Amino acid sequence: MTISITNAGAAPGPEALLKSSGPINEGRVAELVTELLHEFGEDPRREGLRDTPRRVAAMWQNFLCQDAPEATCFPESTVNGQLVIVGGMSVWSFCEHHMLPMNLLVSAGYLADDRVVGLSKFGRIAQHFAGRLQVQERFTQQLAIHVASVVGHDNVAVAVRGVHQCMSMRGVRMEPARTTTVRRLGQFATDAALASEFLTLTTAGQQGGVQ
């Protein structure tokens, strides 16, 4: 298992991190997939492959065009200082190094101020940043920065546990391997007890990794 933990000091500017992909030219992508099939020694005209270029192009269009979710927050002054964690969010992305899938199990936490964030938004935010060619480390940073902008302060932490097919089905072919990344901002970066509580709660029951 690989573990990476960072705090607020190492982050590049948010503009560079949050830029999204897509849309794509589906017709041109289909042409390129046809050429690739030729180079693989296949006949793109045979029955099983006839519609493959179109399907692949449509898949990439859908994957790369994840709209940024609008934040929904609710006033709740009675929960100031409460630790809120949303876990168990499973999203798929593609490793930008080999363009192979990776499954990311996401937990995001924040200290409530005078409002709380709609819970479903965390899953949509995770899907948005997964919908591009990615590396897990950058995805973790992007999610933390965006959640901080939604809650209106930096007291945010994100933990991601990933299974990468570029490691499990090629190269060393270590199927049990898991990669864990943690991004801590604000009090999560300076308060060791708070950081420990977050990590304990987000890793409980996850020893088996992403399925």
mmCIF file of C-alpha atoms in Angstrom:
data_model
loop_
_atom_site.group_PDB
_atom_site.id
_atom_site.type_symbol
_atom_site.label_atom_id
_atom_site.label_comp_id
_atom_site.label_asym_id
_atom_site.label_seq_id
_atom_site.Cartn_x
_atom_site.Cartn_y
_atom_site.Cartn_z
ATOM 1 C CA MET A 1 0.000 0.000 0.000
ATOM 2 C CA THR A 2 1.245 3.486 -0.873
ATOM 3 C CA ILE A 3 0.300 6.360 1.440
ATOM 4 C CA SER A 4 0.714 10.073 0.710
ATOM 5 C CA ILE A 5 -0.267 12.782 3.208
ATOM 6 C CA THR A 6 0.028 16.490 2.427
ATOM 7 C CA ASN A 7 -0.974 19.716 4.106
ATOM 8 C CA ALA A 8 -1.849 23.171 2.804
ATOM 9 C CA GLY A 9 1.737 24.268 2.205
ATOM 10 C CA ALA A 10 2.376 22.223 -0.962
ATOM 11 C CA ALA A 11 -0.639 23.209 -3.068
ATOM 12 C CA PRO A 12 -0.311 24.886 -6.482
ATOM 13 C CA GLY A 13 -2.776 27.618 -7.391
ATOM 14 C CA PRO A 14 -6.420 26.499 -7.439
ATOM 15 C CA GLU A 15 -6.971 27.756 -10.986
ATOM 16 C CA ALA A 16 -4.427 25.289 -12.355
ATOM 17 C CA LEU A 17 -5.821 22.424 -10.307
ATOM 18 C CA LEU A 18 -9.515 22.879 -11.024
ATOM 19 C CA LYS A 19 -9.411 23.168 -14.824
ATOM 20 C CA SER A 20 -11.610 20.528 -16.454
ATOM 21 C CA SER A 21 -11.468 18.530 -19.694
ATOM 22 C CA GLY A 22 -13.880 18.161 -22.637
ATOM 23 C CA PRO A 23 -15.922 18.433 -24.725
ATOM 24 C CA ILE A 24 -14.305 16.382 -27.474
ATOM 25 C CA ASN A 25 -14.749 15.948 -31.223
ATOM 26 C CA GLU A 26 -16.569 12.600 -31.221
ATOM 27 C CA GLY A 27 -16.256 12.128 -34.987
ATOM 28 C CA ARG A 28 -12.499 12.615 -34.929
ATOM 29 C CA VAL A 29 -12.087 10.343 -31.889
ATOM 30 C CA ALA A 30 -14.076 7.618 -33.691
ATOM 31 C CA GLU A 31 -11.744 7.954 -36.689
ATOM 32 C CA LEU A 32 -8.716 7.597 -34.411
ATOM 33 C CA VAL A 33 -10.176 4.497 -32.747
ATOM 34 C CA THR A 34 -10.728 3.004 -36.212
ATOM 35 C CA GLU A 35 -7.069 3.647 -37.034
ATOM 36 C CA LEU A 36 -6.022 2.100 -33.731
ATOM 37 C CA LEU A 37 -8.017 -1.043 -34.462
ATOM 38 C CA HIS A 38 -6.254 -1.261 -37.846
ATOM 39 C CA GLU A 39 -2.876 -0.991 -36.096
ATOM 40 C CA PHE A 40 -3.931 -3.778 -33.720
ATOM 41 C CA GLY A 41 -4.401 -6.019 -36.764
ATOM 42 C CA GLU A 42 -8.204 -5.976 -36.438
ATOM 43 C CA ASP A 43 -10.817 -5.363 -39.121
ATOM 44 C CA PRO A 44 -13.039 -2.477 -37.923
ATOM 45 C CA ARG A 45 -15.651 -3.532 -40.495
ATOM 46 C CA ARG A 46 -16.340 -6.921 -38.926
ATOM 47 C CA GLU A 47 -19.589 -7.342 -37.050
ATOM 48 C CA GLY A 48 -18.247 -7.212 -33.499
ATOM 49 C CA LEU A 49 -16.218 -4.042 -34.108
ATOM 50 C CA ARG A 50 -18.444 -2.174 -36.565
ATOM 51 C CA ASP A 51 -19.848 0.246 -33.974
ATOM 52 C CA THR A 52 -16.923 0.150 -31.553
ATOM 53 C CA PRO A 53 -15.305 3.454 -32.655
ATOM 54 C CA ARG A 54 -18.603 5.306 -32.218
ATOM 55 C CA ARG A 55 -19.229 3.723 -28.826
ATOM 56 C CA VAL A 56 -15.729 4.499 -27.587
ATOM 57 C CA ALA A 57 -16.011 8.128 -28.721
ATOM 58 C CA ALA A 58 -19.389 8.493 -26.998
ATOM 59 C CA MET A 59 -17.949 6.966 -23.818
ATOM 60 C CA TRP A 60 -15.109 9.494 -23.708
ATOM 61 C CA GLN A 61 -17.492 12.377 -24.422
ATOM 62 C CA ASN A 62 -19.691 11.329 -21.520
ATOM 63 C CA PHE A 63 -16.749 10.720 -19.206
ATOM 64 C CA LEU A 64 -14.910 13.984 -19.915
ATOM 65 C CA CYS A 65 -17.958 16.261 -19.701
ATOM 66 C CA GLN A 66 -18.905 16.143 -16.019
ATOM 67 C CA ASP A 67 -20.639 19.419 -15.156
ATOM 68 C CA ALA A 68 -19.428 21.231 -12.045
ATOM 69 C CA PRO A 69 -22.103 20.839 -9.350
ATOM 70 C CA GLU A 70 -23.652 23.873 -7.723
ATOM 71 C CA ALA A 71 -23.255 23.955 -3.958
ATOM 72 C CA THR A 72 -26.324 23.642 -1.745
ATOM 73 C CA CYS A 73 -25.788 24.882 1.803
ATOM 74 C CA PHE A 74 -28.250 25.137 4.663
ATOM 75 C CA PRO A 75 -28.049 27.492 7.670
ATOM 76 C CA GLU A 76 -27.470 25.539 10.886
ATOM 77 C CA SER A 77 -25.863 27.663 13.607
ATOM 78 C CA THR A 78 -26.276 24.991 16.320
ATOM 79 C CA VAL A 79 -23.561 22.724 14.871
ATOM 80 C CA ASN A 80 -20.602 25.127 14.911
ATOM 81 C CA GLY A 81 -17.352 23.184 15.304
ATOM 82 C CA GLN A 82 -18.939 19.803 14.583
ATOM 83 C CA LEU A 83 -16.899 17.384 12.501
ATOM 84 C CA VAL A 84 -18.857 16.268 9.443
ATOM 85 C CA ILE A 85 -17.532 13.387 7.317
ATOM 86 C CA VAL A 86 -19.090 11.940 4.161
ATOM 87 C CA GLY A 87 -17.530 8.598 3.247
ATOM 88 C CA GLY A 88 -18.080 5.570 1.048
ATOM 89 C CA MET A 89 -18.118 7.582 -2.193
ATOM 90 C CA SER A 90 -16.817 5.361 -4.993
ATOM 91 C CA VAL A 91 -15.900 6.957 -8.326
ATOM 92 C CA TRP A 92 -14.081 5.824 -11.459
ATOM 93 C CA SER A 93 -11.396 7.789 -13.235
ATOM 94 C CA PHE A 94 -8.638 7.135 -15.786
ATOM 95 C CA CYS A 95 -4.933 7.259 -14.987
ATOM 96 C CA GLU A 96 -3.328 9.801 -17.306
ATOM 97 C CA HIS A 97 -0.094 7.798 -17.554
ATOM 98 C CA HIS A 98 -1.553 4.650 -19.157
ATOM 99 C CA MET A 99 -5.225 5.633 -19.696
ATOM 100 C CA LEU A 100 -6.364 2.693 -17.597
ATOM 101 C CA PRO A 101 -9.217 2.862 -15.058
ATOM 102 C CA MET A 102 -8.761 3.537 -11.370
ATOM 103 C CA ASN A 103 -11.419 3.136 -8.697
ATOM 104 C CA LEU A 104 -11.290 5.765 -5.947
ATOM 105 C CA LEU A 105 -13.022 5.407 -2.582
ATOM 106 C CA VAL A 106 -13.454 8.937 -1.221
ATOM 107 C CA SER A 107 -14.087 10.428 2.231
ATOM 108 C CA ALA A 108 -14.413 14.194 2.745
ATOM 109 C CA GLY A 109 -14.709 16.005 6.061
ATOM 110 C CA TYR A 110 -15.096 19.569 7.312
ATOM 111 C CA LEU A 111 -15.745 21.506 10.494
ATOM 112 C CA ALA A 112 -19.249 22.946 10.349
ATOM 113 C CA ASP A 113 -19.502 26.696 10.781
ATOM 114 C CA ASP A 114 -22.906 28.387 10.625
ATOM 115 C CA ARG A 115 -24.132 26.208 7.760
ATOM 116 C CA VAL A 116 -23.995 22.640 6.482
ATOM 117 C CA VAL A 117 -23.503 21.354 2.942
ATOM 118 C CA GLY A 118 -26.072 19.154 1.181
ATOM 119 C CA LEU A 119 -24.673 15.633 1.494
ATOM 120 C CA SER A 120 -25.307 14.535 -2.103
ATOM 121 C CA LYS A 121 -23.110 17.376 -3.360
ATOM 122 C CA PHE A 122 -19.986 15.653 -2.082
ATOM 123 C CA GLY A 123 -20.588 12.703 -4.399
ATOM 124 C CA ARG A 124 -21.239 15.000 -7.349
ATOM 125 C CA ILE A 125 -18.080 16.985 -6.653
ATOM 126 C CA ALA A 126 -16.069 13.742 -6.542
ATOM 127 C CA GLN A 127 -17.608 12.599 -9.849
ATOM 128 C CA HIS A 128 -16.803 15.957 -11.437
ATOM 129 C CA PHE A 129 -13.085 15.782 -10.645
ATOM 130 C CA ALA A 130 -12.888 12.080 -11.495
ATOM 131 C CA GLY A 131 -14.263 12.803 -14.971
ATOM 132 C CA ARG A 132 -10.931 13.534 -16.629
ATOM 133 C CA LEU A 133 -7.487 11.999 -17.096
ATOM 134 C CA GLN A 134 -6.169 12.021 -13.542
ATOM 135 C CA VAL A 135 -3.621 11.054 -10.968
ATOM 136 C CA GLN A 136 -4.954 10.214 -7.513
ATOM 137 C CA GLU A 137 -2.752 12.767 -5.774
ATOM 138 C CA ARG A 138 -4.094 15.651 -7.869
ATOM 139 C CA PHE A 139 -7.676 14.422 -7.538
ATOM 140 C CA THR A 140 -7.333 14.506 -3.746
ATOM 141 C CA GLN A 141 -6.054 18.100 -3.835
ATOM 142 C CA GLN A 142 -8.749 19.236 -6.255
ATOM 143 C CA LEU A 143 -11.492 17.784 -4.089
ATOM 144 C CA ALA A 144 -10.144 19.432 -0.929
ATOM 145 C CA ILE A 145 -9.791 22.847 -2.577
ATOM 146 C CA HIS A 146 -13.284 22.724 -4.046
ATOM 147 C CA VAL A 147 -14.915 21.554 -0.806
ATOM 148 C CA ALA A 148 -13.155 24.408 1.010
ATOM 149 C CA SER A 149 -14.645 26.880 -1.473
ATOM 150 C CA VAL A 150 -18.100 25.393 -0.877
ATOM 151 C CA VAL A 151 -17.994 25.482 2.934
ATOM 152 C CA GLY A 152 -16.378 28.928 2.915
ATOM 153 C CA HIS A 153 -13.268 28.091 4.968
ATOM 154 C CA ASP A 154 -10.164 25.884 4.910
ATOM 155 C CA ASN A 155 -11.035 23.484 7.738
ATOM 156 C CA VAL A 156 -11.339 20.582 5.307
ATOM 157 C CA ALA A 157 -9.749 17.160 4.867
ATOM 158 C CA VAL A 158 -10.037 14.547 2.123
ATOM 159 C CA ALA A 159 -8.879 10.913 2.125
ATOM 160 C CA VAL A 160 -8.846 8.756 -1.011
ATOM 161 C CA ARG A 161 -8.078 5.030 -1.295
ATOM 162 C CA GLY A 162 -7.505 3.854 -4.838
ATOM 163 C CA VAL A 163 -7.118 0.702 -6.894
ATOM 164 C CA HIS A 164 -5.180 1.337 -10.102
ATOM 165 C CA GLN A 165 -5.399 -1.053 -13.026
ATOM 166 C CA CYS A 166 -2.115 0.353 -14.330
ATOM 167 C CA MET A 167 -0.594 -1.395 -11.309
ATOM 168 C CA SER A 168 -2.881 -4.416 -10.932
ATOM 169 C CA MET A 169 -3.250 -5.575 -14.568
ATOM 170 C CA ARG A 170 0.063 -4.413 -16.073
ATOM 171 C CA GLY A 171 3.617 -3.815 -14.895
ATOM 172 C CA VAL A 172 4.096 -5.464 -11.496
ATOM 173 C CA ARG A 173 0.528 -6.878 -11.636
ATOM 174 C CA MET A 174 -0.056 -6.555 -7.910
ATOM 175 C CA GLU A 175 -3.826 -6.853 -7.666
ATOM 176 C CA PRO A 176 -4.045 -6.346 -3.856
ATOM 177 C CA ALA A 177 -2.140 -3.026 -3.998
ATOM 178 C CA ARG A 178 -3.949 0.051 -2.670
ATOM 179 C CA THR A 179 -2.881 3.701 -2.713
ATOM 180 C CA THR A 180 -4.046 6.118 -0.005
ATOM 181 C CA THR A 181 -3.779 9.893 -0.302
ATOM 182 C CA VAL A 182 -4.803 12.468 2.307
ATOM 183 C CA ARG A 183 -5.154 16.236 1.894
ATOM 184 C CA ARG A 184 -5.448 18.328 5.069
ATOM 185 C CA LEU A 185 -6.256 22.049 5.137
ATOM 186 C CA GLY A 186 -6.774 24.577 7.932
ATOM 187 C CA GLN A 187 -7.178 23.062 11.406
ATOM 188 C CA PHE A 188 -6.800 19.550 9.988
ATOM 189 C CA ALA A 189 -3.207 20.489 9.082
ATOM 190 C CA THR A 190 -2.355 22.039 12.458
ATOM 191 C CA ASP A 191 -4.419 20.060 14.993
ATOM 192 C CA ALA A 192 -2.927 16.578 15.349
ATOM 193 C CA ALA A 193 -5.858 15.270 17.392
ATOM 194 C CA LEU A 194 -8.400 16.440 14.799
ATOM 195 C CA ALA A 195 -6.346 14.961 11.956
ATOM 196 C CA SER A 196 -6.069 11.657 13.827
ATOM 197 C CA GLU A 197 -9.825 11.575 14.483
ATOM 198 C CA PHE A 198 -10.538 12.171 10.803
ATOM 199 C CA LEU A 199 -8.163 9.429 9.663
ATOM 200 C CA THR A 200 -9.480 6.972 12.257
ATOM 201 C CA LEU A 201 -13.092 7.526 11.214
ATOM 202 C CA THR A 202 -12.387 7.397 7.472
ATOM 203 C CA THR A 203 -10.225 4.267 7.568
ATOM 204 C CA ALA A 204 -12.481 2.235 9.891
ATOM 205 C CA GLY A 205 -13.773 -0.762 7.978
ATOM 206 C CA GLN A 206 -11.701 -0.001 4.859
ATOM 207 C CA GLN A 207 -8.801 -2.380 5.494
ATOM 208 C CA GLY A 208 -9.993 -4.503 2.598
ATOM 209 C CA GLY A 209 -9.664 -1.591 0.189
ATOM 210 C CA VAL A 210 -11.789 -0.589 -2.753
ATOM 211 C CA GLN A 211 -13.789 -3.424 -4.251
#
